[in-house]
XYZ file of C-alpha atoms in Angstrom:
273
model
C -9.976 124.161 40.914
C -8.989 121.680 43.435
C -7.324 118.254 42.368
C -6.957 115.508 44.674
C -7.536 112.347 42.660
C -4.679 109.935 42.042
C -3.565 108.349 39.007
C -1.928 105.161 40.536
C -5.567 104.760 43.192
C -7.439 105.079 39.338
C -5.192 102.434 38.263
C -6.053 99.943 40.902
C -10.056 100.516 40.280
C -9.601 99.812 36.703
C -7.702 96.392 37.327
C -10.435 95.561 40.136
C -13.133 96.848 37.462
C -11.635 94.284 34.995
C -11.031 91.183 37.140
C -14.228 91.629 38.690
C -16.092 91.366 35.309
C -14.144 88.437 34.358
C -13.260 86.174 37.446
C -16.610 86.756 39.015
C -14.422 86.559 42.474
C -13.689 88.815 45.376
C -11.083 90.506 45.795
C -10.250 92.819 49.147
C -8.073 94.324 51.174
C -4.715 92.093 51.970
C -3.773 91.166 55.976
C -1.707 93.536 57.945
C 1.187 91.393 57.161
C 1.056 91.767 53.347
C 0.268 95.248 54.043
C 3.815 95.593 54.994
C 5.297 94.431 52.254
C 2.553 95.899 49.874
C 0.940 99.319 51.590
C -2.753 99.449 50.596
C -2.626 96.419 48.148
C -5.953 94.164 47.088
C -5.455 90.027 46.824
C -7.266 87.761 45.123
C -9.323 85.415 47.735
C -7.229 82.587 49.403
C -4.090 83.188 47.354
C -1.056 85.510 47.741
C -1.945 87.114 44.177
C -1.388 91.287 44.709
C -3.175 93.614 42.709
C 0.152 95.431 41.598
C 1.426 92.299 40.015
C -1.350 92.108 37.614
C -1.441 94.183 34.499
C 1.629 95.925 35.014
C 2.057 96.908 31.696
C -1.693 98.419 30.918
C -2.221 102.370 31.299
C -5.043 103.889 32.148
C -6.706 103.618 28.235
C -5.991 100.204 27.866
C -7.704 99.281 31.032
C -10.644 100.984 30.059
C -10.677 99.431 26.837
C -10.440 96.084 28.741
C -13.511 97.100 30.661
C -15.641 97.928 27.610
C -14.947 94.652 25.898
C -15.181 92.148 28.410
C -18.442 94.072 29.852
C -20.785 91.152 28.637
C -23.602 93.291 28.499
C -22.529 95.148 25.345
C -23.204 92.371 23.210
C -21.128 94.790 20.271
C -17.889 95.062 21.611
C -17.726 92.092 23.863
C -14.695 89.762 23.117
C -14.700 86.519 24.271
C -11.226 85.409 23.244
C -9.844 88.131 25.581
C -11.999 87.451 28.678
C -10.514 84.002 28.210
C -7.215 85.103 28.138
C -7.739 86.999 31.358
C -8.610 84.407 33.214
C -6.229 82.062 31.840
C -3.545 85.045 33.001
C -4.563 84.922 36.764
C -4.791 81.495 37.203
C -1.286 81.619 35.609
C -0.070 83.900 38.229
C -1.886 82.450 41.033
C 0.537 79.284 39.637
C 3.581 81.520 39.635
C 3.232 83.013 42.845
C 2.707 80.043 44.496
C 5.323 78.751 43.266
C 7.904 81.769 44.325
C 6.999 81.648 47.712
C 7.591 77.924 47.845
C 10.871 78.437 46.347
C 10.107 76.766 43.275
C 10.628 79.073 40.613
C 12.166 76.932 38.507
C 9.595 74.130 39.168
C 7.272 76.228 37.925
C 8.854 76.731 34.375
C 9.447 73.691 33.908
C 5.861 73.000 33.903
C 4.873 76.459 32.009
C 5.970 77.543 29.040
C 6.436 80.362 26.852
C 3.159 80.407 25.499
C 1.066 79.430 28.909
C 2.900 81.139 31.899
C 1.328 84.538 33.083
C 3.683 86.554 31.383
C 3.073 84.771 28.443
C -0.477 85.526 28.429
C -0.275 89.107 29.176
C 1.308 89.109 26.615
C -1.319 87.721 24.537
C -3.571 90.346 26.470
C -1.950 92.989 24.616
C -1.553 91.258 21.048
C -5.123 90.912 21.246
C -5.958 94.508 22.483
C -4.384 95.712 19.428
C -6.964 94.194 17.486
C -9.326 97.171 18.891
C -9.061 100.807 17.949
C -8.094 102.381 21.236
C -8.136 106.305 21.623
C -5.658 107.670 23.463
C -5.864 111.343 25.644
C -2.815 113.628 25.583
C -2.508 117.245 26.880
C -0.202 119.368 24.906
C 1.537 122.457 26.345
C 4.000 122.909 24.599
C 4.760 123.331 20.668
C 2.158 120.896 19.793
C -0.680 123.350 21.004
C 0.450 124.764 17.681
C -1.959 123.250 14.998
C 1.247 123.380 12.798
C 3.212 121.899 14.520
C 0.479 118.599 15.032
C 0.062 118.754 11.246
C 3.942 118.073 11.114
C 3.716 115.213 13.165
C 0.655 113.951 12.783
C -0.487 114.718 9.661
C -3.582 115.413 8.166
C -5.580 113.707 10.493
C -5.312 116.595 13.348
C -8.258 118.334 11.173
C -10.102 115.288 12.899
C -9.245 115.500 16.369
C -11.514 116.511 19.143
C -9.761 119.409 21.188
C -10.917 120.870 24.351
C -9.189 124.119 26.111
C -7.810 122.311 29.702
C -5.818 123.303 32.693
C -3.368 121.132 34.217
C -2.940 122.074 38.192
C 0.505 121.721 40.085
C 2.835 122.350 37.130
C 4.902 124.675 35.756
C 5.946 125.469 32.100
C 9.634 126.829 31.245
C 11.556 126.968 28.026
C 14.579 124.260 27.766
C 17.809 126.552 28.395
C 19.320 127.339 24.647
C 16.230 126.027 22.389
C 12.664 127.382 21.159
C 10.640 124.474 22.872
C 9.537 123.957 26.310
C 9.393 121.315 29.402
C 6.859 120.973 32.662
C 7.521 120.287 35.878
C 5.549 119.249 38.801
C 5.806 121.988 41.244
C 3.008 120.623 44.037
C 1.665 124.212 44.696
C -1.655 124.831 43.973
C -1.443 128.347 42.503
C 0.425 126.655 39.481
C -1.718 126.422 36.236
C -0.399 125.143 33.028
C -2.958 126.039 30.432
C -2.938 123.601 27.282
C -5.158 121.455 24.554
C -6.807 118.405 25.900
C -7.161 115.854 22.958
C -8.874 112.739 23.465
C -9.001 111.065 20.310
C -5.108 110.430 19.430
C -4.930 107.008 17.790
C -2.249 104.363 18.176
C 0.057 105.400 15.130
C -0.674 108.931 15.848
C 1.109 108.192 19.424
C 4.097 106.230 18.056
C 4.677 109.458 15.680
C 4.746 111.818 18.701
C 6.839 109.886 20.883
C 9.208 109.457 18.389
C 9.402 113.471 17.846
C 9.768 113.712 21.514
C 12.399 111.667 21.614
C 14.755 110.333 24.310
C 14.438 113.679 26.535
C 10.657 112.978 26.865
C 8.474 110.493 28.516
C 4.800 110.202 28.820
C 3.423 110.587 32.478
C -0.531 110.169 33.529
C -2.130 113.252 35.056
C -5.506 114.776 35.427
C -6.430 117.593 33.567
C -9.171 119.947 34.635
C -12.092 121.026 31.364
C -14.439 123.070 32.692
C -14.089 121.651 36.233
C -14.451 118.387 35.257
C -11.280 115.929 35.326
C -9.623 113.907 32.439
C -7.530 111.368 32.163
C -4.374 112.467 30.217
C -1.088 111.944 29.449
C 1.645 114.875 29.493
C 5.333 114.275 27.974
C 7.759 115.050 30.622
C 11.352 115.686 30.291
C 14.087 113.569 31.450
C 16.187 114.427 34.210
C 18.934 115.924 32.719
C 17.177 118.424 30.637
C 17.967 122.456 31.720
C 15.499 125.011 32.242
C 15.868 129.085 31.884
C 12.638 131.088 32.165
C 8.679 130.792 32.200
C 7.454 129.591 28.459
C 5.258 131.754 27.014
C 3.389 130.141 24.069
C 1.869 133.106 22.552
C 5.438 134.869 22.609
C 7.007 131.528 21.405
C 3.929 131.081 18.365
C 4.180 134.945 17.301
C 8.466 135.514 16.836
C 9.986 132.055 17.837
C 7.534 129.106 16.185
C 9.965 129.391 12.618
C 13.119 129.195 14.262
C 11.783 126.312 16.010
C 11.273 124.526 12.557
C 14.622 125.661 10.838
C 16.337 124.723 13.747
C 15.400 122.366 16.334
C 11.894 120.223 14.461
C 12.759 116.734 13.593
C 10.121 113.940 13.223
C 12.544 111.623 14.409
C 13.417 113.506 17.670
C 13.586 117.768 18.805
C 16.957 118.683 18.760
């Protein structure tokens, strides 16, 4: 299994996918001199408007569900009101950036307010995207492999999820020093598997519940997970910095004797202890 793909190089096709649909405009690679300051960057034609300013708050799902409903040949899920929006958004930041290298920041407030500057609209971007039912991709490796554990969270509705056995390369699984539960960590060798559930069907509310039983010591990071030597877009919860580690998990170990201590002692919807 080899895994070279990168997360933050899918992010910028996605963005050029979506503002290529909508502005109908080229985009390409910036001048040497912006490459400086922004190291294999795109810009929008004639203005100073970078790629990585754009959508800075869309992951990989929402950007995808961008695509699909501004794609005006699927006459089903195309929305209008958002392509619209995008292209109110750029022109907005073409306006702001403009603006900032002239030194007129303020200026540029003055004349834009909070409900028509760029980061007003992307804004509206979002309220909008809500509107749609997005699906979201997670990789569990930890406790909520356990279909007992999801039910706990989740509810009822993990009966209806669609699971797939995945591998995740270049990580590492060990059990949190003084606690039944786990954390990963990126270990950049190859020989490093991580084996775990790939589910691609986690809804919005379902992903609020789990990041609030994650809690503070967890974030969610983008990764590529291998099914069947095929790659997924996915999103692992990674521990925060100051979290300790002791030895190698081992889920079956931790499901067969440890998996009830886990619930009498450390299980809390509102954050592992």
């Amino acid at each position: 299994m080899d895994e070279t793909l990168n997360i933050n190089d899918d992010i910028k096709s996605l963005k050029l996918a979506v503002l290529k649909d909508n502005l109908k405009q080229n985009w390409k690679l910036d001048t040497d001199l912006w490459n400086e300051e922004f190291p294999h960057d795109f810009r929008f034609e004639d203005t100073y408007l970078q790629l990585s300013f754009v959508l800075r708050d869309f992951n990989i799902d929402e950007l995808k569900h961008l695509i699909s409903i501004t794609n005006l040949f699927d006459v089903k899920n195309y929305s209008h009101d958002i392509s619209t929006l995008i292209n109110n958004y750029i022109k907005s930041c073409v306006d702001y950036l403009n603006h900032e290298i002239d030194g007129k920041t303020d200026e540029y407030f003055q004349k834009f307010n909070n409900n028509n500057n760029c980061f007003s609209y992307e804004k509206k971007i979002k309220k909008s995207l809500t509107k749609y039912q997005i699906n979201y991709s997670l990789f569990f490796y930890g406790t909520l492999r356990s279909l007992e554990v999801r039910k706990a969270v989740i509810g009822e509705s993990s009966d209806n999820h669609n699971i797939s056995l995945g591998y995740l390369l270049k990580h590492k699984v060990f059990r949190v020093k003084n606690a039944n539960y786990p954390l990963i960590k990126y270990t950049n060798n190859q020989v490093d598997v991580v084996k775990g559930l790939l589910i691609n069907n986690i809804t919005f509310e379902e992903l609020k519940k789990l990041d609030r039983f994650e809690g503070r010591n967890y974030f969610r990071q983008f990764v590529k997970v291998n099914v069947d030597q095929i790659h997924h877009d996915a999103q692992i919860y990674m521990p925060t910095k100051n979290m300790i580690s002791e030895e190698p998990w081992d889920y079956e170990k931790w499901y067969k004797n440890d998996m009830k201590n886990f619930f009498l002692n450390e299980f809390d919807l509102n954050g592992v202890k």
